[in-house]
Short mmCIF file of C-alpha atoms in Angstrom, two decimals:
data_model
loop_
_atom_site.label_atom_id
_atom_site.label_comp_id
_atom_site.label_asym_id
_atom_site.label_seq_id
_atom_site.Cartn_x
_atom_site.Cartn_y
_atom_site.Cartn_z
CA MET A 16 61.86 84.11 54.42
CA PRO A 17 63.29 81.47 56.71
CA GLY A 18 61.66 80.76 60.11
CA PRO A 19 63.27 80.75 63.54
CA ALA A 20 66.15 78.14 64.15
CA PRO A 21 65.14 74.86 65.25
CA HIS A 22 65.34 74.06 69.05
CA THR A 23 68.44 71.75 69.80
CA ALA A 24 69.37 69.95 72.88
CA GLU A 25 73.08 70.52 72.51
CA LEU A 26 75.03 72.57 75.04
CA PRO A 27 78.10 74.08 73.38
CA ARG A 28 81.00 75.06 75.36
CA ASP A 29 82.13 78.82 75.41
CA GLU A 30 85.77 78.63 74.29
CA GLY A 31 86.06 82.43 74.39
CA ARG A 32 85.15 82.71 78.22
CA ARG A 33 86.20 79.55 79.43
CA LEU A 34 88.15 79.23 82.79
CA LEU A 35 88.85 75.23 82.67
CA ALA A 36 86.57 73.89 79.83
CA GLY A 37 83.87 76.52 79.24
CA VAL A 38 81.02 74.35 80.44
CA VAL A 39 79.60 77.02 82.98
CA ALA A 40 79.97 79.63 80.30
CA GLY A 41 78.32 77.73 77.77
CA GLY A 42 75.37 76.87 80.09
CA ARG A 43 75.18 80.61 80.98
CA ASN A 44 74.76 81.50 77.41
CA ARG A 45 72.21 78.98 76.75
CA PHE A 46 70.08 79.13 79.87
CA LEU A 47 70.97 82.40 81.91
CA PRO A 48 72.50 84.92 79.40
CA HIS A 49 71.97 87.77 81.95
CA THR A 50 73.49 86.13 85.11
CA ASP A 51 77.04 87.01 86.29
CA LEU A 52 79.43 84.27 85.14
CA THR A 53 81.46 84.54 88.32
CA LEU A 54 78.38 83.92 90.51
CA LEU A 55 77.65 80.74 88.37
CA ARG A 56 81.27 79.53 88.63
CA VAL A 57 81.30 79.89 92.34
CA SER A 58 77.82 78.00 92.60
CA ALA A 59 79.13 75.25 90.45
CA LEU A 60 82.21 74.82 92.56
CA LEU A 61 80.14 74.85 95.75
CA SER A 62 77.73 72.18 94.15
CA LEU A 63 80.78 70.06 93.22
CA LEU A 64 82.50 70.29 96.68
CA THR A 65 79.35 69.59 98.43
CA GLY A 66 78.56 66.52 96.48
CA ALA A 67 82.05 65.34 96.91
CA ALA A 68 81.80 65.97 100.69
CA LEU A 69 78.32 64.25 100.96
CA GLY A 70 79.76 61.10 99.04
CA TYR A 71 82.66 60.93 101.52
CA VAL A 72 80.49 61.02 104.46
CA LEU A 73 78.08 58.32 102.87
CA LEU A 74 81.00 56.08 102.30
CA TRP A 75 82.44 56.75 105.83
CA VAL A 76 79.07 55.75 107.17
CA LEU A 77 78.16 52.88 104.91
CA ALA A 78 81.83 51.32 104.30
CA PRO A 79 82.52 48.71 106.93
CA ALA A 80 85.70 48.85 108.95
CA GLU A 81 88.59 46.53 108.71
#
C-alpha cells in the first residue's frame, strides 16, 4: 500500500479557474482551499497596487530633480 504523496514545493497554476494566469487560484488550491477566490484576487490586486504606489513615492522622494 503506497504512503502519502511526498511534499513538493511547486505551486501549479489553476488553468480551469484562471482570470489572468491562474496564479492566485493555484495559490488558493495549495494554501487556502476554503477561502473565497474573489477575496484573494482583490487582496492580490490591492497588494500589487499598494506596492507600485509605494515604489513611486520612494522614487519621487529619493530621485534627484533635474
